[in-house]
Amino acid sequence: EKGGYEHFMFKEIMEQPKAIRDTISPRLRDGKVVLDDVTITKEDLEDLDRLYVIACGSSYHVGMAAKYILERLLRIPVEVTLASEFRYCAPIVTKHTLALVISQSGETIDTLAAMREAKRLGARILSIVNVVGSTIARESDDVLYTWAGPEIAVATTKAYSTQLAVIYLLGLYFADRLGRVTAEEYSRLVEELRTLPAKAEAILKDTEKIQYYASIYFNHNSVFYIGRNIDYAVGLEGSLKLKEISYIHSEAYAAGELKHGTISLIEDGTLVVALAGWNELFEKLMSNVKEVKARGADVIGIACENHKEALESLVDSAMTIPEVDPMFLPSLEVIPMQLFAYYVALMRGCDIDKPRNLAKSVTVE
Ligand code: F6R
């Protein structure tokens, strides 16, 4: 049942290209995104003044990436709220609000309660759910299913990746309907989306290097993930993956925040994972890398292939991914992050598929 692998988590990591493909291909027709299951009209879309993303954990991290993606494509403000906070933050919700509810299980109690509150306040609910017929799916106005298939490991991997895939589809679909993207840009992005599974596959072919890095760093006890913009959103997910399965304390920081406090924690042997996939911000990230290295940190860096040499000259351990439009970076960058967490946990002898104190579906507040 584990497909010959030792753990469900590894099997599910490997299944990601297929899961992404299964999620996007039924919704791509003749170079266009077609979302037959979404009933929101063009007029509803034009009336939207705000989007709220409501989710927990990794699904919330997809929301963090979604903010960058959807605001860029739609130019509509996107608020990302932890479901457990939503009811207590006096959310500014009207009938012109679309609530995007993201949940693998479709049963997370905080997410469900927040969704009901958003509905009560007048929002329209569009959910992104993996489990067909789950409570969140049933109570939504529209559902876009992620076709990840059953996810068994407690730490999510393929569900996260398919949630992102749905965000790309949704962003492109809405942007097209609203006329907020040029025909050329739209075609270029749809084509990049179509080729994303193959790029993910290419990264998964080269696991040895990541396994080797894990063997160097698995004994560290403090790890910081730094990145800017969408790279920061991936850092949040990378950090969560590592801490939940390996029990190593880790945190993610927006790289520019380092000098506002965090840098005082950097000392000899602290591990910093620097996410520098966004080409435009590469130099900025590298100056943060120099700052932490000067204070004794060991640095794993990740960037696109075009920056391979520069990256290798500045960090201790380099990982590269194929070049993509920045909005697709999370889908590729997250793979080395998942594999790194997996191999570190393996070397530390942790119970990877069932980490202590955690449940797959959180149905109590
Ligand atoms: C982390 C993880 C959790 C879930 C969170 C939300 O690997 O799996 O953080 O993402 O509990 O669960 P869903 O998406 O089922 O609402």
Coordinates of C-alpha atoms and ligand atoms in Angstrom, one line a residue:
E1 CA 0.0 0.0 0.0
K2 CA 3.0 2.3 0.4
G3 CA 3.9 1.6 -3.2
G4 CA 7.2 -0.1 -2.2
Y5 CA 8.3 2.9 -0.1
E6 CA 9.1 2.9 3.6
H7 CA 6.6 5.7 4.4
F8 CA 3.4 7.2 3.1
M9 CA 4.9 10.6 3.3
F10 CA 7.6 9.6 0.7
K11 CA 5.1 7.9 -1.5
E12 CA 2.9 11.0 -1.4
I13 CA 5.8 13.3 -2.1
M14 CA 6.6 11.2 -5.2
E15 CA 2.9 11.3 -6.3
Q16 CA 2.9 15.1 -6.6
P17 CA 3.5 15.4 -10.3
K18 CA 0.6 13.1 -11.0
A19 CA -1.6 14.8 -8.4
I20 CA -1.0 18.2 -9.9
R21 CA -1.6 16.8 -13.4
D22 CA -4.9 15.2 -12.3
T23 CA -6.0 18.5 -10.7
I24 CA -5.2 20.7 -13.7
S25 CA -5.7 18.6 -16.8
P26 CA -9.5 18.2 -16.6
R27 CA -9.7 22.0 -16.3
L28 CA -7.5 23.0 -19.2
R29 CA -9.1 22.9 -22.6
D30 CA -7.6 24.3 -25.8
G31 CA -5.2 26.5 -23.9
K32 CA -7.9 27.9 -21.6
V33 CA -8.8 27.3 -18.0
V34 CA -12.4 26.0 -17.8
L35 CA -14.0 25.8 -14.3
D36 CA -17.4 24.3 -15.0
D37 CA -17.9 23.7 -11.3
V38 CA -17.7 27.4 -10.4
T39 CA -21.1 29.2 -10.7
I40 CA -19.8 32.7 -9.9
T41 CA -20.9 35.0 -12.7
K42 CA -18.8 37.7 -14.4
E43 CA -21.1 40.3 -12.6
D44 CA -20.4 38.7 -9.2
L45 CA -16.7 38.9 -10.0
E46 CA -16.9 42.5 -11.0
D47 CA -18.7 43.3 -7.7
L48 CA -16.0 41.6 -5.5
D49 CA -14.1 44.1 -3.4
R50 CA -12.2 41.6 -1.2
L51 CA -11.2 38.0 -0.9
Y52 CA -10.7 36.3 2.4
V53 CA -8.6 33.1 2.6
I54 CA -9.6 31.0 5.6
A55 CA -7.5 27.9 6.5
C56 CA -5.2 26.3 9.0
G57 CA -1.7 24.9 9.0
S58 CA -0.3 24.1 5.5
S59 CA -3.6 25.0 3.9
Y60 CA -3.0 28.5 5.4
H61 CA 0.4 28.5 3.9
V62 CA -1.2 27.9 0.5
G63 CA -3.3 31.0 1.4
M64 CA -0.1 33.0 2.0
A65 CA 1.1 32.1 -1.5
A66 CA -2.4 32.7 -2.9
K67 CA -2.3 36.3 -1.6
Y68 CA 0.7 37.1 -3.9
I69 CA -0.7 35.2 -6.8
L70 CA -4.3 36.5 -6.7
E71 CA -3.4 40.1 -5.9
R72 CA -1.0 40.1 -8.8
L73 CA -3.5 38.6 -11.3
L74 CA -6.7 40.2 -10.1
R75 CA -5.7 43.4 -8.3
I76 CA -8.3 42.6 -5.7
P77 CA -7.2 42.8 -2.0
V78 CA -6.7 39.4 -0.5
E79 CA -6.8 38.9 3.3
V80 CA -5.4 35.6 4.6
T81 CA -6.7 34.6 8.0
L82 CA -6.0 31.7 10.2
A83 CA -9.4 30.0 10.7
S84 CA -8.9 29.9 14.4
E85 CA -8.6 33.7 14.5
F86 CA -11.3 34.6 12.0
R87 CA -14.2 34.7 14.4
Y88 CA -12.3 36.9 16.7
C89 CA -10.9 39.5 14.4
A90 CA -14.2 41.3 13.4
P91 CA -13.6 40.4 9.7
I92 CA -14.8 43.0 7.2
V93 CA -17.1 40.8 5.3
T94 CA -20.0 41.9 3.1
K95 CA -21.9 40.4 0.2
H96 CA -19.1 41.6 -2.0
T97 CA -16.7 39.3 -0.2
L98 CA -15.6 36.0 -1.6
A99 CA -14.3 33.6 1.1
L100 CA -11.8 31.0 -0.2
V101 CA -11.8 28.2 2.2
I102 CA -8.9 25.8 1.9
S103 CA -8.9 22.3 3.5
Q104 CA -7.6 18.9 2.6
S105 CA -9.9 17.0 4.9
G106 CA -12.9 19.3 4.6
E107 CA -13.5 18.6 8.3
T108 CA -11.2 20.9 10.2
I109 CA -13.4 22.3 12.9
D110 CA -11.9 25.8 13.1
T111 CA -12.1 26.2 9.3
L112 CA -15.7 25.0 9.3
A113 CA -16.7 27.4 12.1
A114 CA -15.0 30.3 10.4
M115 CA -16.6 29.4 7.1
R116 CA -20.1 29.4 8.7
E117 CA -19.3 32.8 10.3
A118 CA -18.3 34.2 6.9
K119 CA -21.5 32.9 5.4
R120 CA -23.5 34.4 8.2
L121 CA -21.9 37.7 7.5
G122 CA -22.9 37.5 3.8
A123 CA -19.8 36.2 2.0
R124 CA -20.0 33.8 -0.8
I125 CA -18.1 30.6 -0.1
L126 CA -15.8 28.9 -2.6
S127 CA -13.9 26.0 -1.1
I128 CA -10.8 24.1 -2.2
V129 CA -11.2 20.6 -0.7
N130 CA -9.6 17.2 -1.2
V131 CA -12.2 14.9 0.5
V132 CA -15.3 14.6 -1.7
G133 CA -18.5 15.1 0.1
S134 CA -16.9 16.4 3.3
T135 CA -18.7 18.9 5.5
I136 CA -16.9 22.0 4.2
A137 CA -17.5 20.8 0.6
R138 CA -21.2 20.3 1.3
E139 CA -21.7 23.6 2.9
S140 CA -19.9 25.7 0.3
D141 CA -21.6 27.7 -2.6
D142 CA -18.9 26.3 -4.9
V143 CA -16.3 23.6 -4.5
L144 CA -13.1 23.1 -6.5
Y145 CA -11.8 19.6 -5.6
T146 CA -8.1 18.9 -5.5
W147 CA -7.6 15.5 -7.1
A148 CA -4.7 14.5 -4.8
G149 CA -6.3 11.1 -3.9
P150 CA -6.2 9.9 -0.3
E151 CA -3.5 11.4 1.8
I152 CA -2.4 9.2 4.7
A153 CA 0.7 10.8 6.1
V154 CA -0.2 13.3 8.8
A155 CA 2.2 15.9 7.2
T156 CA 0.6 17.1 4.1
T157 CA 2.5 17.1 0.8
K158 CA 0.5 16.3 -2.3
A159 CA -2.6 18.0 -0.9
Y160 CA -0.7 21.2 -0.4
S161 CA 0.6 21.0 -4.0
T162 CA -2.8 20.4 -5.5
Q163 CA -4.3 23.3 -3.5
L164 CA -1.7 25.5 -5.0
A165 CA -2.6 24.1 -8.5
V166 CA -6.2 25.1 -7.9
I167 CA -5.1 28.6 -6.9
Y168 CA -3.3 29.0 -10.2
L169 CA -6.4 27.8 -12.1
L170 CA -8.7 30.1 -10.2
G171 CA -6.4 33.1 -10.5
L172 CA -6.1 32.6 -14.3
Y173 CA -9.8 31.9 -14.7
F174 CA -10.9 35.0 -12.8
A175 CA -8.2 37.2 -14.3
D176 CA -9.4 36.2 -17.8
R177 CA -13.1 36.8 -17.0
L178 CA -12.3 40.1 -15.5
G179 CA -10.1 41.1 -18.4
R180 CA -7.2 41.8 -16.0
V181 CA -4.6 39.9 -18.0
T182 CA -3.5 40.3 -21.6
A183 CA -4.0 37.5 -24.0
E184 CA -0.3 36.9 -24.3
E185 CA 0.3 36.8 -20.6
Y186 CA -2.6 34.5 -20.1
S187 CA -1.4 32.0 -22.7
R188 CA 2.1 32.1 -21.4
L189 CA 0.9 31.4 -17.8
V190 CA -1.5 28.7 -18.9
E191 CA 1.4 27.0 -20.8
E192 CA 3.7 27.3 -17.8
L193 CA 1.0 25.7 -15.6
R194 CA 0.6 22.8 -18.1
T195 CA 4.3 22.1 -17.9
L196 CA 4.6 22.4 -14.1
P197 CA 4.1 18.6 -13.4
A198 CA 7.0 17.8 -15.7
K199 CA 9.2 20.3 -13.8
A200 CA 8.2 18.8 -10.5
E201 CA 9.1 15.4 -11.9
A202 CA 12.5 16.6 -12.8
I203 CA 13.2 17.8 -9.2
L204 CA 12.0 14.4 -7.8
K205 CA 14.6 12.6 -10.0
D206 CA 17.4 14.1 -8.0
T207 CA 16.8 13.2 -4.3
E208 CA 20.4 12.1 -3.5
K209 CA 21.7 15.6 -3.1
I210 CA 19.0 16.5 -0.6
Q211 CA 19.5 13.2 1.2
Y212 CA 23.2 14.1 1.5
Y213 CA 22.4 17.6 2.8
A214 CA 20.1 16.0 5.4
S215 CA 23.0 13.8 6.5
I216 CA 25.1 16.9 7.1
Y217 CA 22.5 18.9 9.0
F218 CA 20.2 16.4 10.8
N219 CA 21.8 17.1 14.1
H220 CA 21.2 20.8 14.1
N221 CA 18.7 22.0 16.7
S222 CA 17.7 25.4 15.3
V223 CA 16.8 26.2 11.7
F224 CA 15.6 29.5 10.2
Y225 CA 13.9 29.7 6.8
I226 CA 14.2 33.0 5.1
G227 CA 12.7 34.4 1.9
R228 CA 10.9 37.4 0.5
N229 CA 7.4 37.6 -1.0
I230 CA 6.3 34.2 -2.3
D231 CA 9.6 32.6 -1.2
Y232 CA 8.6 33.6 2.3
A233 CA 5.3 31.8 1.9
V234 CA 7.2 28.6 0.9
G235 CA 9.6 29.2 3.9
L236 CA 6.6 29.0 6.2
E237 CA 5.7 25.6 4.8
G238 CA 9.3 24.3 4.8
S239 CA 9.6 25.2 8.4
L240 CA 6.4 23.6 9.4
K241 CA 7.3 20.4 7.5
L242 CA 10.7 20.2 9.3
K243 CA 9.4 20.9 12.8
E244 CA 6.3 18.6 12.7
I245 CA 8.1 15.5 11.6
S246 CA 11.7 15.9 12.9
Y247 CA 11.0 17.9 16.1
I248 CA 13.7 20.4 15.3
H249 CA 12.8 23.9 16.3
S250 CA 12.5 26.0 13.2
E251 CA 11.0 29.3 12.2
A252 CA 10.3 31.2 9.0
Y253 CA 11.1 34.8 8.6
A254 CA 10.6 37.4 5.9
A255 CA 14.3 37.9 5.1
G256 CA 14.1 41.7 5.5
E257 CA 13.0 41.2 9.1
L258 CA 16.2 39.5 10.1
K259 CA 17.8 42.7 11.3
H260 CA 14.8 43.7 13.3
G261 CA 15.4 41.0 15.8
T262 CA 16.0 37.5 14.6
I263 CA 19.6 38.0 13.6
S264 CA 20.5 38.0 17.3
L265 CA 19.7 34.3 17.3
I266 CA 22.2 33.5 14.6
E267 CA 25.4 32.0 16.0
D268 CA 28.0 29.4 15.0
G269 CA 26.3 26.4 13.5
T270 CA 22.8 27.8 13.2
L271 CA 21.2 26.4 10.0
V272 CA 19.6 29.0 7.7
V273 CA 17.6 27.8 4.6
A274 CA 17.5 30.7 2.2
L275 CA 14.8 30.7 -0.5
A276 CA 15.8 32.8 -3.4
G277 CA 13.7 31.5 -6.2
W278 CA 12.3 34.8 -7.2
N279 CA 15.0 36.0 -9.6
E280 CA 14.2 39.7 -9.1
L281 CA 15.0 39.4 -5.4
F282 CA 18.0 37.1 -5.7
E283 CA 20.6 39.7 -4.9
K284 CA 18.6 41.0 -1.9
L285 CA 18.4 37.5 -0.5
M286 CA 22.1 37.0 -1.1
S287 CA 22.9 40.0 1.0
N288 CA 20.9 38.4 3.8
V289 CA 22.9 35.2 3.3
K290 CA 26.2 37.2 3.7
E291 CA 24.8 38.7 6.9
V292 CA 24.0 35.3 8.5
K293 CA 27.2 33.7 7.2
A294 CA 29.3 36.5 8.8
R295 CA 27.7 35.4 12.1
G296 CA 28.6 31.8 11.7
A297 CA 25.5 30.3 10.1
D298 CA 25.5 27.3 7.8
V299 CA 23.4 28.1 4.8
I300 CA 21.4 25.9 2.4
G301 CA 20.3 28.0 -0.5
I302 CA 17.7 27.4 -3.1
A303 CA 17.3 29.3 -6.4
C304 CA 16.5 28.9 -10.1
E305 CA 19.0 27.3 -12.4
N306 CA 20.0 30.5 -14.0
H307 CA 21.5 31.5 -10.6
K308 CA 23.3 28.2 -10.0
E309 CA 26.9 29.5 -10.1
A310 CA 26.2 32.6 -8.0
L311 CA 24.3 30.6 -5.5
E312 CA 27.0 27.9 -5.2
S313 CA 29.7 30.6 -4.6
L314 CA 27.7 32.1 -1.7
V315 CA 26.1 29.2 0.2
D316 CA 27.3 26.0 1.8
S317 CA 24.8 23.7 0.2
A318 CA 23.0 24.7 -3.0
M319 CA 19.8 23.4 -4.5
T320 CA 18.4 24.6 -7.8
I321 CA 15.0 24.3 -9.5
P322 CA 13.9 24.9 -13.1
E323 CA 13.2 28.5 -14.0
V324 CA 9.5 29.4 -13.8
D325 CA 7.3 32.5 -13.6
P326 CA 7.5 33.6 -9.9
M327 CA 3.9 32.7 -9.2
F328 CA 4.7 29.0 -9.8
L329 CA 7.7 28.9 -7.5
P330 CA 5.9 27.4 -4.5
S331 CA 5.1 24.3 -6.4
L332 CA 8.8 23.6 -7.2
E333 CA 10.5 25.0 -4.1
V334 CA 8.4 23.1 -1.7
I335 CA 9.6 19.7 -3.1
P336 CA 13.2 20.0 -1.8
M337 CA 11.8 21.4 1.4
Q338 CA 9.6 18.3 1.9
L339 CA 12.4 16.0 1.0
F340 CA 14.8 17.7 3.3
A341 CA 12.4 17.4 6.2
Y342 CA 11.7 13.8 5.3
Y343 CA 15.3 12.7 5.3
V344 CA 16.2 14.7 8.4
A345 CA 13.3 13.0 10.3
L346 CA 14.4 9.6 8.9
M347 CA 18.0 10.1 10.1
R348 CA 16.7 11.1 13.5
G349 CA 14.6 8.0 13.8
C350 CA 11.3 9.8 14.0
D351 CA 7.8 8.4 13.4
I352 CA 7.4 10.1 10.1
D353 CA 3.9 9.2 9.1
K354 CA 2.5 9.7 12.6
P355 CA 4.4 12.5 14.4
R356 CA 3.8 12.7 18.1
N357 CA 0.8 14.8 19.3
L358 CA -0.6 15.4 15.8
A359 CA -3.8 14.1 14.1
K360 CA -4.5 14.0 10.4
S361 CA -7.8 15.8 10.8
V362 CA -8.3 18.3 13.6
T363 CA -12.0 18.1 14.6
V364 CA -11.7 19.7 18.0
E365 CA -11.1 23.4 18.7
Ligands
F6R1 C1 0.7 20.1 8.1 C2 -0.7 19.7 8.1 C3 -1.7 20.6 8.9 C4 -2.9 20.8 8.1 C5 -4.0 21.5 8.9 C6 -5.2 21.8 8.1 O1 1.5 19.2 7.4 O2 -1.1 18.7 7.5 O3 -1.1 21.8 9.3 O4 -2.6 21.5 6.9 O5 -4.3 20.8 10.0 O6 -5.9 20.6 7.7 P1 -6.9 20.6 6.5 O7 -6.3 21.1 5.3 O8 -7.5 19.2 6.4 O9 -8.0 21.6 6.9

